[in-house]
PDB file of C-alpha atoms in Angstrom:
ATOM      1  CA  UNK A   1      -7.183   2.356  -9.635  1.00  0.00           C
ATOM      2  CA  UNK A   2     -10.943   2.770 -10.084  1.00  0.00           C
ATOM      3  CA  UNK A   3     -11.585   2.164  -6.384  1.00  0.00           C
ATOM      4  CA  UNK A   4      -8.960   4.681  -5.321  1.00  0.00           C
ATOM      5  CA  UNK A   5     -10.275   7.248  -7.806  1.00  0.00           C
ATOM      6  CA  UNK A   6     -13.820   6.763  -6.509  1.00  0.00           C
ATOM      7  CA  UNK A   7     -13.185   7.419  -2.817  1.00  0.00           C
ATOM      8  CA  UNK A   8     -12.830  11.253  -3.078  1.00  0.00           C
ATOM      9  CA  UNK A   9     -16.258  11.366  -4.734  1.00  0.00           C
ATOM     10  CA  UNK A  10     -17.847   9.702  -1.716  1.00  0.00           C
ATOM     11  CA  UNK A  11     -16.333  11.501   1.305  1.00  0.00           C
ATOM     12  CA  UNK A  12     -15.316  15.026   2.219  1.00  0.00           C
ATOM     13  CA  UNK A  13     -11.672  16.043   1.938  1.00  0.00           C
ATOM     14  CA  UNK A  14     -11.185  16.081   5.715  1.00  0.00           C
ATOM     15  CA  UNK A  15     -12.373  12.459   5.884  1.00  0.00           C
ATOM     16  CA  UNK A  16     -10.162  11.126   3.088  1.00  0.00           C
ATOM     17  CA  UNK A  17      -7.391   9.841   5.340  1.00  0.00           C
ATOM     18  CA  UNK A  18      -9.890   7.883   7.425  1.00  0.00           C
ATOM     19  CA  UNK A  19     -11.680   6.561   4.333  1.00  0.00           C
ATOM     20  CA  UNK A  20      -8.460   5.381   2.693  1.00  0.00           C
ATOM     21  CA  UNK A  21      -7.470   3.736   5.961  1.00  0.00           C
ATOM     22  CA  UNK A  22     -10.752   1.827   5.996  1.00  0.00           C
ATOM     23  CA  UNK A  23     -10.141   0.682   2.421  1.00  0.00           C
ATOM     24  CA  UNK A  24      -6.754  -0.647   3.549  1.00  0.00           C
ATOM     25  CA  UNK A  25      -8.436  -2.308   6.517  1.00  0.00           C
ATOM     26  CA  UNK A  26     -10.847  -4.240   4.313  1.00  0.00           C
ATOM     27  CA  UNK A  27      -8.009  -5.231   1.990  1.00  0.00           C
ATOM     28  CA  UNK A  28      -5.944  -6.461   4.936  1.00  0.00           C
ATOM     29  CA  UNK A  29      -8.874  -8.421   6.337  1.00  0.00           C
ATOM     30  CA  UNK A  30      -9.480  -9.997   2.942  1.00  0.00           C
ATOM     31  CA  UNK A  31      -5.850 -10.976   2.520  1.00  0.00           C
ATOM     32  CA  UNK A  32      -5.690 -12.364   6.036  1.00  0.00           C
ATOM     33  CA  UNK A  33      -9.030 -14.153   6.227  1.00  0.00           C
ATOM     34  CA  UNK A  34      -9.405 -15.140   2.579  1.00  0.00           C
ATOM     35  CA  UNK A  35      -6.904 -18.014   2.531  1.00  0.00           C
ATOM     36  CA  UNK A  36      -8.234 -19.389   5.817  1.00  0.00           C
ATOM     37  CA  UNK A  37     -11.885 -19.262   4.734  1.00  0.00           C
ATOM     38  CA  UNK A  38     -10.990 -20.675   1.325  1.00  0.00           C
ATOM     39  CA  UNK A  39      -9.243 -23.591   2.991  1.00  0.00           C
ATOM     40  CA  UNK A  40     -12.225 -24.292   5.225  1.00  0.00           C
ATOM     41  CA  UNK A  41     -14.624 -24.245   2.274  1.00  0.00           C
ATOM     42  CA  UNK A  42     -12.331 -26.520   0.279  1.00  0.00           C
ATOM     43  CA  UNK A  43     -12.110 -29.004   3.131  1.00  0.00           C
ATOM     44  CA  UNK A  44     -15.854 -28.989   3.767  1.00  0.00           C
ATOM     45  CA  UNK A  45     -17.370 -28.712   0.291  1.00  0.00           C
ATOM     46  CA  UNK A  46     -14.672 -29.441  -2.264  1.00  0.00           C
ATOM     47  CA  UNK A  47     -12.347 -27.555  -4.577  1.00  0.00           C
ATOM     48  CA  UNK A  48     -15.015 -25.589  -6.456  1.00  0.00           C
ATOM     49  CA  UNK A  49     -16.681 -24.084  -3.355  1.00  0.00           C
ATOM     50  CA  UNK A  50     -14.169 -21.233  -2.755  1.00  0.00           C
ATOM     51  CA  UNK A  51     -14.604 -20.101  -6.355  1.00  0.00           C
ATOM     52  CA  UNK A  52     -18.394 -20.167  -6.071  1.00  0.00           C
ATOM     53  CA  UNK A  53     -18.199 -18.152  -2.844  1.00  0.00           C
ATOM     54  CA  UNK A  54     -15.877 -15.631  -4.479  1.00  0.00           C
ATOM     55  CA  UNK A  55     -18.244 -15.281  -7.441  1.00  0.00           C
ATOM     56  CA  UNK A  56     -21.107 -14.580  -5.036  1.00  0.00           C
ATOM     57  CA  UNK A  57     -19.043 -11.931  -3.256  1.00  0.00           C
ATOM     58  CA  UNK A  58     -18.184 -10.241  -6.546  1.00  0.00           C
ATOM     59  CA  UNK A  59     -21.873 -10.259  -7.428  1.00  0.00           C
ATOM     60  CA  UNK A  60     -22.626  -8.522  -4.132  1.00  0.00           C
ATOM     61  CA  UNK A  61     -19.859  -6.003  -4.876  1.00  0.00           C
ATOM     62  CA  UNK A  62     -21.448  -5.231  -8.264  1.00  0.00           C
ATOM     63  CA  UNK A  63     -24.823  -4.564  -6.650  1.00  0.00           C
ATOM     64  CA  UNK A  64     -23.317  -2.300  -4.002  1.00  0.00           C
ATOM     65  CA  UNK A  65     -21.262  -0.422  -6.604  1.00  0.00           C
ATOM     66  CA  UNK A  66     -24.375   0.163  -8.694  1.00  0.00           C
ATOM     67  CA  UNK A  67     -26.025   1.733  -5.643  1.00  0.00           C
ATOM     68  CA  UNK A  68     -22.997   3.979  -5.142  1.00  0.00           C
ATOM     69  CA  UNK A  69     -23.048   5.076  -8.778  1.00  0.00           C
ATOM     70  CA  UNK A  70     -26.555   6.532  -8.346  1.00  0.00           C
ATOM     71  CA  UNK A  71     -25.117   9.151  -5.982  1.00  0.00           C
ATOM     72  CA  UNK A  72     -22.313  10.263  -8.306  1.00  0.00           C
ATOM     73  CA  UNK A  73     -22.967  12.596 -11.191  1.00  0.00           C
ATOM     74  CA  UNK A  74     -21.454  11.225 -14.430  1.00  0.00           C
ATOM     75  CA  UNK A  75     -18.599  13.331 -15.788  1.00  0.00           C
ATOM     76  CA  UNK A  76     -19.089  12.219 -19.391  1.00  0.00           C
ATOM     77  CA  UNK A  77     -21.816  10.758 -21.558  1.00  0.00           C
ATOM     78  CA  UNK A  78     -20.442   7.209 -21.336  1.00  0.00           C
ATOM     79  CA  UNK A  79     -19.796   6.898 -25.072  1.00  0.00           C
ATOM     80  CA  UNK A  80     -16.705   4.840 -25.993  1.00  0.00           C
ATOM     81  CA  UNK A  81     -13.530   6.780 -26.739  1.00  0.00           C
ATOM     82  CA  UNK A  82     -11.377   6.148 -29.833  1.00  0.00           C
ATOM     83  CA  UNK A  83      -7.973   4.619 -29.164  1.00  0.00           C
ATOM     84  CA  UNK A  84      -6.244   7.802 -30.319  1.00  0.00           C
ATOM     85  CA  UNK A  85      -8.108   9.700 -27.601  1.00  0.00           C
ATOM     86  CA  UNK A  86      -7.255   7.072 -24.970  1.00  0.00           C
ATOM     87  CA  UNK A  87      -3.540   7.118 -25.837  1.00  0.00           C
ATOM     88  CA  UNK A  88      -3.546  10.922 -25.770  1.00  0.00           C
ATOM     89  CA  UNK A  89      -5.105  10.922 -22.302  1.00  0.00           C
ATOM     90  CA  UNK A  90      -2.510   8.434 -21.045  1.00  0.00           C
ATOM     91  CA  UNK A  91       0.234  10.719 -22.352  1.00  0.00           C
ATOM     92  CA  UNK A  92      -1.417  13.705 -20.665  1.00  0.00           C
ATOM     93  CA  UNK A  93      -1.555  11.833 -17.378  1.00  0.00           C
ATOM     94  CA  UNK A  94       2.157  10.984 -17.498  1.00  0.00           C
ATOM     95  CA  UNK A  95       3.004  14.596 -18.360  1.00  0.00           C
ATOM     96  CA  UNK A  96       0.860  15.849 -15.482  1.00  0.00           C
ATOM     97  CA  UNK A  97       2.588  13.495 -13.045  1.00  0.00           C
ATOM     98  CA  UNK A  98       5.998  14.669 -14.225  1.00  0.00           C
ATOM     99  CA  UNK A  99       5.110  18.362 -13.935  1.00  0.00           C
ATOM    100  CA  UNK A 100       3.271  18.226 -10.586  1.00  0.00           C
ATOM    101  CA  UNK A 101       6.057  18.192  -7.950  1.00  0.00           C
ATOM    102  CA  UNK A 102       4.012  16.518  -5.208  1.00  0.00           C
ATOM    103  CA  UNK A 103       2.750  13.770  -7.523  1.00  0.00           C
ATOM    104  CA  UNK A 104       6.212  13.242  -8.994  1.00  0.00           C
ATOM    105  CA  UNK A 105       7.850  12.824  -5.595  1.00  0.00           C
ATOM    106  CA  UNK A 106       5.066  10.609  -4.246  1.00  0.00           C
ATOM    107  CA  UNK A 107       5.300   8.233  -7.211  1.00  0.00           C
ATOM    108  CA  UNK A 108       9.074   8.055  -6.763  1.00  0.00           C
ATOM    109  CA  UNK A 109       8.517   7.422  -3.064  1.00  0.00           C
ATOM    110  CA  UNK A 110       6.011   4.656  -3.844  1.00  0.00           C
ATOM    111  CA  UNK A 111       8.628   2.691  -5.774  1.00  0.00           C
ATOM    112  CA  UNK A 112      10.701   2.516  -2.586  1.00  0.00           C
ATOM    113  CA  UNK A 113       8.473  -0.398  -1.530  1.00  0.00           C
ATOM    114  CA  UNK A 114      11.082  -2.464  -3.374  1.00  0.00           C
ATOM    115  CA  UNK A 115      13.118  -2.070  -0.145  1.00  0.00           C
ATOM    116  CA  UNK A 116      10.141  -2.520   2.186  1.00  0.00           C
ATOM    117  CA  UNK A 117       9.113  -6.026   1.118  1.00  0.00           C
ATOM    118  CA  UNK A 118      12.487  -7.781   1.137  1.00  0.00           C
ATOM    119  CA  UNK A 119      11.630  -9.360   4.490  1.00  0.00           C
ATOM    120  CA  UNK A 120       8.970 -11.662   3.058  1.00  0.00           C
ATOM    121  CA  UNK A 121      11.228 -14.296   1.420  1.00  0.00           C
ATOM    122  CA  UNK A 122      13.332 -14.344   4.599  1.00  0.00           C
ATOM    123  CA  UNK A 123      10.475 -15.341   6.931  1.00  0.00           C
ATOM    124  CA  UNK A 124      10.535 -19.103   6.139  1.00  0.00           C
ATOM    125  CA  UNK A 125      14.292 -19.169   6.836  1.00  0.00           C
ATOM    126  CA  UNK A 126      13.839 -17.480  10.217  1.00  0.00           C
ATOM    127  CA  UNK A 127      10.894 -19.703  11.149  1.00  0.00           C
ATOM    128  CA  UNK A 128      12.833 -22.878  10.359  1.00  0.00           C
ATOM    129  CA  UNK A 129      16.492 -22.140  11.158  1.00  0.00           C
ATOM    130  CA  UNK A 130      16.562 -19.217  13.605  1.00  0.00           C
ATOM    131  CA  UNK A 131      13.380 -19.367  15.675  1.00  0.00           C
ATOM    132  CA  UNK A 132      12.754 -23.112  15.200  1.00  0.00           C
ATOM    133  CA  UNK A 133       8.960 -22.729  15.130  1.00  0.00           C
ATOM    134  CA  UNK A 134       8.133 -24.594  11.921  1.00  0.00           C
ATOM    135  CA  UNK A 135       5.212 -24.060   9.573  1.00  0.00           C
ATOM    136  CA  UNK A 136       2.668 -23.160  12.240  1.00  0.00           C
ATOM    137  CA  UNK A 137       5.027 -20.643  13.783  1.00  0.00           C
ATOM    138  CA  UNK A 138       5.623 -19.077  10.382  1.00  0.00           C
ATOM    139  CA  UNK A 139       1.869 -18.680   9.962  1.00  0.00           C
ATOM    140  CA  UNK A 140       1.715 -16.897  13.320  1.00  0.00           C
ATOM    141  CA  UNK A 141       4.484 -14.533  12.182  1.00  0.00           C
ATOM    142  CA  UNK A 142       2.508 -13.560   9.099  1.00  0.00           C
ATOM    143  CA  UNK A 143      -0.610 -13.234  11.250  1.00  0.00           C
ATOM    144  CA  UNK A 144       1.290 -10.735  13.394  1.00  0.00           C
ATOM    145  CA  UNK A 145       1.838  -8.611  10.302  1.00  0.00           C
ATOM    146  CA  UNK A 146      -1.855  -8.838   9.357  1.00  0.00           C
ATOM    147  CA  UNK A 147      -2.964  -7.857  12.877  1.00  0.00           C
ATOM    148  CA  UNK A 148      -0.551  -4.922  12.751  1.00  0.00           C
ATOM    149  CA  UNK A 149      -2.050  -3.825   9.442  1.00  0.00           C
ATOM    150  CA  UNK A 150      -5.546  -3.913  10.921  1.00  0.00           C
ATOM    151  CA  UNK A 151      -4.428  -1.972  14.000  1.00  0.00           C
ATOM    152  CA  UNK A 152      -2.673   0.618  11.839  1.00  0.00           C
ATOM    153  CA  UNK A 153      -5.730   1.097   9.648  1.00  0.00           C
ATOM    154  CA  UNK A 154      -7.990   1.507  12.692  1.00  0.00           C
ATOM    155  CA  UNK A 155      -5.539   4.005  14.189  1.00  0.00           C
ATOM    156  CA  UNK A 156      -5.409   6.072  11.003  1.00  0.00           C
ATOM    157  CA  UNK A 157      -9.181   6.005  10.585  1.00  0.00           C
ATOM    158  CA  UNK A 158      -9.723   7.447  14.060  1.00  0.00           C
ATOM    159  CA  UNK A 159      -7.163  10.253  14.230  1.00  0.00           C
ATOM    160  CA  UNK A 160      -9.088  12.557  11.902  1.00  0.00           C
ATOM    161  CA  UNK A 161      -7.498  14.859   9.373  1.00  0.00           C
ATOM    162  CA  UNK A 162      -3.772  15.501   9.883  1.00  0.00           C
ATOM    163  CA  UNK A 163      -2.263  18.769   8.725  1.00  0.00           C
ATOM    164  CA  UNK A 164       1.357  17.707   8.207  1.00  0.00           C
ATOM    165  CA  UNK A 165       0.921  14.386   6.467  1.00  0.00           C
ATOM    166  CA  UNK A 166       4.601  14.202   5.455  1.00  0.00           C
ATOM    167  CA  UNK A 167       5.369  13.364   9.080  1.00  0.00           C
ATOM    168  CA  UNK A 168       3.305  10.190   8.722  1.00  0.00           C
ATOM    169  CA  UNK A 169       5.334   9.216   5.652  1.00  0.00           C
ATOM    170  CA  UNK A 170       8.535   9.469   7.672  1.00  0.00           C
ATOM    171  CA  UNK A 171       6.989   7.830  10.756  1.00  0.00           C
ATOM    172  CA  UNK A 172       5.703   4.907   8.700  1.00  0.00           C
ATOM    173  CA  UNK A 173       9.122   4.432   7.101  1.00  0.00           C
ATOM    174  CA  UNK A 174      10.908   4.603  10.470  1.00  0.00           C
ATOM    175  CA  UNK A 175       8.588   2.005  11.977  1.00  0.00           C
ATOM    176  CA  UNK A 176       8.816  -0.310   8.971  1.00  0.00           C
ATOM    177  CA  UNK A 177      12.571  -0.032   8.531  1.00  0.00           C
ATOM    178  CA  UNK A 178      13.036  -0.400  12.286  1.00  0.00           C
ATOM    179  CA  UNK A 179      10.786  -3.458  12.340  1.00  0.00           C
ATOM    180  CA  UNK A 180      12.812  -5.043   9.526  1.00  0.00           C
ATOM    181  CA  UNK A 181      16.075  -4.481  11.388  1.00  0.00           C
ATOM    182  CA  UNK A 182      14.685  -5.829  14.674  1.00  0.00           C
ATOM    183  CA  UNK A 183      13.356  -8.902  12.875  1.00  0.00           C
ATOM    184  CA  UNK A 184      16.721  -9.403  11.170  1.00  0.00           C
ATOM    185  CA  UNK A 185      18.640  -9.814  14.428  1.00  0.00           C
ATOM    186  CA  UNK A 186      15.930 -11.267  16.673  1.00  0.00           C
ATOM    187  CA  UNK A 187      16.321 -14.788  18.013  1.00  0.00           C
ATOM    188  CA  UNK A 188      13.309 -14.420  20.315  1.00  0.00           C
ATOM    189  CA  UNK A 189       9.961 -15.582  18.920  1.00  0.00           C
ATOM    190  CA  UNK A 190       7.830 -13.041  20.815  1.00  0.00           C
ATOM    191  CA  UNK A 191      10.117 -10.193  19.732  1.00  0.00           C
ATOM    192  CA  UNK A 192       9.920 -11.381  16.125  1.00  0.00           C
ATOM    193  CA  UNK A 193       6.115 -11.390  16.269  1.00  0.00           C
ATOM    194  CA  UNK A 194       6.291  -7.843  17.641  1.00  0.00           C
ATOM    195  CA  UNK A 195       8.529  -6.821  14.751  1.00  0.00           C
ATOM    196  CA  UNK A 196       6.058  -8.322  12.291  1.00  0.00           C
ATOM    197  CA  UNK A 197       3.268  -6.373  13.978  1.00  0.00           C
ATOM    198  CA  UNK A 198       5.288  -3.185  13.383  1.00  0.00           C
ATOM    199  CA  UNK A 199       5.698  -4.082   9.707  1.00  0.00           C
ATOM    200  CA  UNK A 200       1.940  -4.357   9.255  1.00  0.00           C
ATOM    201  CA  UNK A 201       1.127  -1.287  11.364  1.00  0.00           C
ATOM    202  CA  UNK A 202       3.607   0.920   9.512  1.00  0.00           C
ATOM    203  CA  UNK A 203       2.346  -0.233   6.108  1.00  0.00           C
ATOM    204  CA  UNK A 204      -1.097   1.159   6.942  1.00  0.00           C
ATOM    205  CA  UNK A 205       0.360   4.510   8.040  1.00  0.00           C
ATOM    206  CA  UNK A 206       2.585   4.841   5.007  1.00  0.00           C
ATOM    207  CA  UNK A 207       0.126   3.568   2.398  1.00  0.00           C
ATOM    208  CA  UNK A 208      -2.944   5.521   3.533  1.00  0.00           C
ATOM    209  CA  UNK A 209      -0.910   8.739   3.763  1.00  0.00           C
ATOM    210  CA  UNK A 210       0.567   8.439   0.266  1.00  0.00           C
ATOM    211  CA  UNK A 211      -2.726   7.741  -1.451  1.00  0.00           C
ATOM    212  CA  UNK A 212      -4.484  10.556   0.447  1.00  0.00           C
ATOM    213  CA  UNK A 213      -1.772  13.045  -0.533  1.00  0.00           C
ATOM    214  CA  UNK A 214      -2.087  11.952  -4.152  1.00  0.00           C
ATOM    215  CA  UNK A 215      -5.866  12.302  -4.148  1.00  0.00           C
ATOM    216  CA  UNK A 216      -5.729  15.799  -2.646  1.00  0.00           C
ATOM    217  CA  UNK A 217      -2.880  17.063  -4.848  1.00  0.00           C
ATOM    218  CA  UNK A 218      -4.382  16.470  -8.294  1.00  0.00           C
ATOM    219  CA  UNK A 219      -7.146  17.967 -10.367  1.00  0.00           C
ATOM    220  CA  UNK A 220     -10.297  15.863 -10.649  1.00  0.00           C
ATOM    221  CA  UNK A 221      -9.872  15.052 -14.347  1.00  0.00           C
ATOM    222  CA  UNK A 222      -6.478  13.449 -13.672  1.00  0.00           C
ATOM    223  CA  UNK A 223      -7.477  11.382 -10.668  1.00  0.00           C
ATOM    224  CA  UNK A 224      -8.045   8.068 -12.447  1.00  0.00           C
ATOM    225  CA  UNK A 225      -4.837   8.341 -14.464  1.00  0.00           C
ATOM    226  CA  UNK A 226      -2.699   9.252 -11.454  1.00  0.00           C
ATOM    227  CA  UNK A 227      -4.220   6.428  -9.399  1.00  0.00           C
ATOM    228  CA  UNK A 228      -3.299   4.073 -12.244  1.00  0.00           C
ATOM    229  CA  UNK A 229       0.301   5.317 -12.219  1.00  0.00           C
ATOM    230  CA  UNK A 230       0.383   4.811  -8.465  1.00  0.00           C
ATOM    231  CA  UNK A 231      -0.780   1.204  -8.801  1.00  0.00           C
ATOM    232  CA  UNK A 232       1.956   0.644 -11.412  1.00  0.00           C
ATOM    233  CA  UNK A 233       4.609   2.110  -9.107  1.00  0.00           C
ATOM    234  CA  UNK A 234       3.448  -0.173  -6.291  1.00  0.00           C
ATOM    235  CA  UNK A 235       4.241  -3.227  -8.406  1.00  0.00           C
ATOM    236  CA  UNK A 236       7.767  -2.746  -7.092  1.00  0.00           C
ATOM    237  CA  UNK A 237       6.382  -4.719  -4.136  1.00  0.00           C
ATOM    238  CA  UNK A 238       6.862  -7.981  -6.037  1.00  0.00           C
ATOM    239  CA  UNK A 239      10.349  -6.937  -7.145  1.00  0.00           C
ATOM    240  CA  UNK A 240      11.194  -6.520  -3.471  1.00  0.00           C
ATOM    241  CA  UNK A 241      10.646 -10.245  -2.951  1.00  0.00           C
ATOM    242  CA  UNK A 242      13.176 -10.971  -5.703  1.00  0.00           C
ATOM    243  CA  UNK A 243      15.659  -8.434  -4.322  1.00  0.00           C
ATOM    244  CA  UNK A 244      15.269  -9.892  -0.832  1.00  0.00           C
ATOM    245  CA  UNK A 245      15.850 -13.433  -2.059  1.00  0.00           C
ATOM    246  CA  UNK A 246      18.899 -12.542  -4.154  1.00  0.00           C
ATOM    247  CA  UNK A 247      20.592 -10.233  -1.636  1.00  0.00           C
ATOM    248  CA  UNK A 248      19.746 -12.593   1.217  1.00  0.00           C
ATOM    249  CA  UNK A 249      21.553 -15.435  -0.566  1.00  0.00           C
ATOM    250  CA  UNK A 250      24.563 -13.202  -1.302  1.00  0.00           C
ATOM    251  CA  UNK A 251      24.971 -11.226   1.922  1.00  0.00           C
ATOM    252  CA  UNK A 252      22.952 -13.182   4.462  1.00  0.00           C
ATOM    253  CA  UNK A 253      19.490 -12.188   5.634  1.00  0.00           C
ATOM    254  CA  UNK A 254      20.686 -10.051   8.546  1.00  0.00           C
ATOM    255  CA  UNK A 255      22.811  -7.779   6.358  1.00  0.00           C
ATOM    256  CA  UNK A 256      20.196  -7.721   3.617  1.00  0.00           C
ATOM    257  CA  UNK A 257      17.434  -6.578   5.997  1.00  0.00           C
ATOM    258  CA  UNK A 258      19.718  -4.040   7.658  1.00  0.00           C
ATOM    259  CA  UNK A 259      20.604  -2.454   4.318  1.00  0.00           C
ATOM    260  CA  UNK A 260      17.138  -2.520   2.749  1.00  0.00           C
ATOM    261  CA  UNK A 261      15.434  -1.407   5.963  1.00  0.00           C
ATOM    262  CA  UNK A 262      17.887   1.487   6.213  1.00  0.00           C
ATOM    263  CA  UNK A 263      17.256   2.463   2.596  1.00  0.00           C
ATOM    264  CA  UNK A 264      13.492   2.442   3.144  1.00  0.00           C
ATOM    265  CA  UNK A 265      13.985   4.837   6.064  1.00  0.00           C
ATOM    266  CA  UNK A 266      16.341   7.071   4.097  1.00  0.00           C
ATOM    267  CA  UNK A 267      14.213   7.529   0.955  1.00  0.00           C
ATOM    268  CA  UNK A 268      11.233   9.420   2.492  1.00  0.00           C
ATOM    269  CA  UNK A 269      13.530  11.529   4.641  1.00  0.00           C
ATOM    270  CA  UNK A 270      15.445  12.619   1.538  1.00  0.00           C
ATOM    271  CA  UNK A 271      12.265  13.122  -0.504  1.00  0.00           C
ATOM    272  CA  UNK A 272      10.652  15.298   2.176  1.00  0.00           C
ATOM    273  CA  UNK A 273      13.913  17.210   2.636  1.00  0.00           C
ATOM    274  CA  UNK A 274      14.155  17.989  -1.091  1.00  0.00           C
ATOM    275  CA  UNK A 275      10.464  18.806  -1.659  1.00  0.00           C
ATOM    276  CA  UNK A 276       9.101  21.873   0.101  1.00  0.00           C
ATOM    277  CA  UNK A 277       5.762  21.242  -1.635  1.00  0.00           C
ATOM    278  CA  UNK A 278       5.498  17.827  -0.002  1.00  0.00           C
ATOM    279  CA  UNK A 279       6.449  19.237   3.392  1.00  0.00           C
ATOM    280  CA  UNK A 280       3.580  21.710   3.110  1.00  0.00           C
ATOM    281  CA  UNK A 281       1.070  19.271   1.665  1.00  0.00           C
ATOM    282  CA  UNK A 282      -2.127  18.854   3.655  1.00  0.00           C
TER     283      UNK A 282
END
């Protein structure tokens, strides 16, 4: 939440979409390269080496953040707040989110990731029993998603400011839901990798657009609290893995991905249709 609340202080409004896309790009690179680099360090220097490297990276992050903080004017005197004040501010943030129509709809929309991540527990099944590519092939499938995420972030960071951002919400959902459905019924390895690429690409479109709309639709004093609520709503991601595993065992993975992919497409279309404020949001 602190990172997401900090970005609008560092870039102009018209550059927010690009900046948030770059944040997603670095996150995607870290998630994709981190396990591989950690494994190499472990193999070469032992179990403790990845943790030492991570500590060094966090130290570098602290130094860079301290340099950033010199360019931002403090908004308070830094004195600790009493718990009563903290709890009151949390309550104010929740009330603000409920009363601001754009924020309310975007937080509801964010929880729809519960339908968008149901494909993840199904990938090992497809790699082993449908595509017959084994562990290495499964790794390539996940790599396809990571490459798609990087490509999507680069695309979003280079298109400049977009006036009708709600269209990117719908486009991201269409691509992600479509990718899930294609993956569900694909028996061709190359086509499945392409579907995984779409899943990663669409996640960058959808995620960067939502967070940019949130940042530009709230007053400055509420930014940190709303970003925190957004992070909470995105925890539905992990619930999606559970939903995918349970429904996949009940219905079969093809039906499960068809239904959940269709629901992920339907939610933003309905939200945008019901919210004129979101349709006009820039």
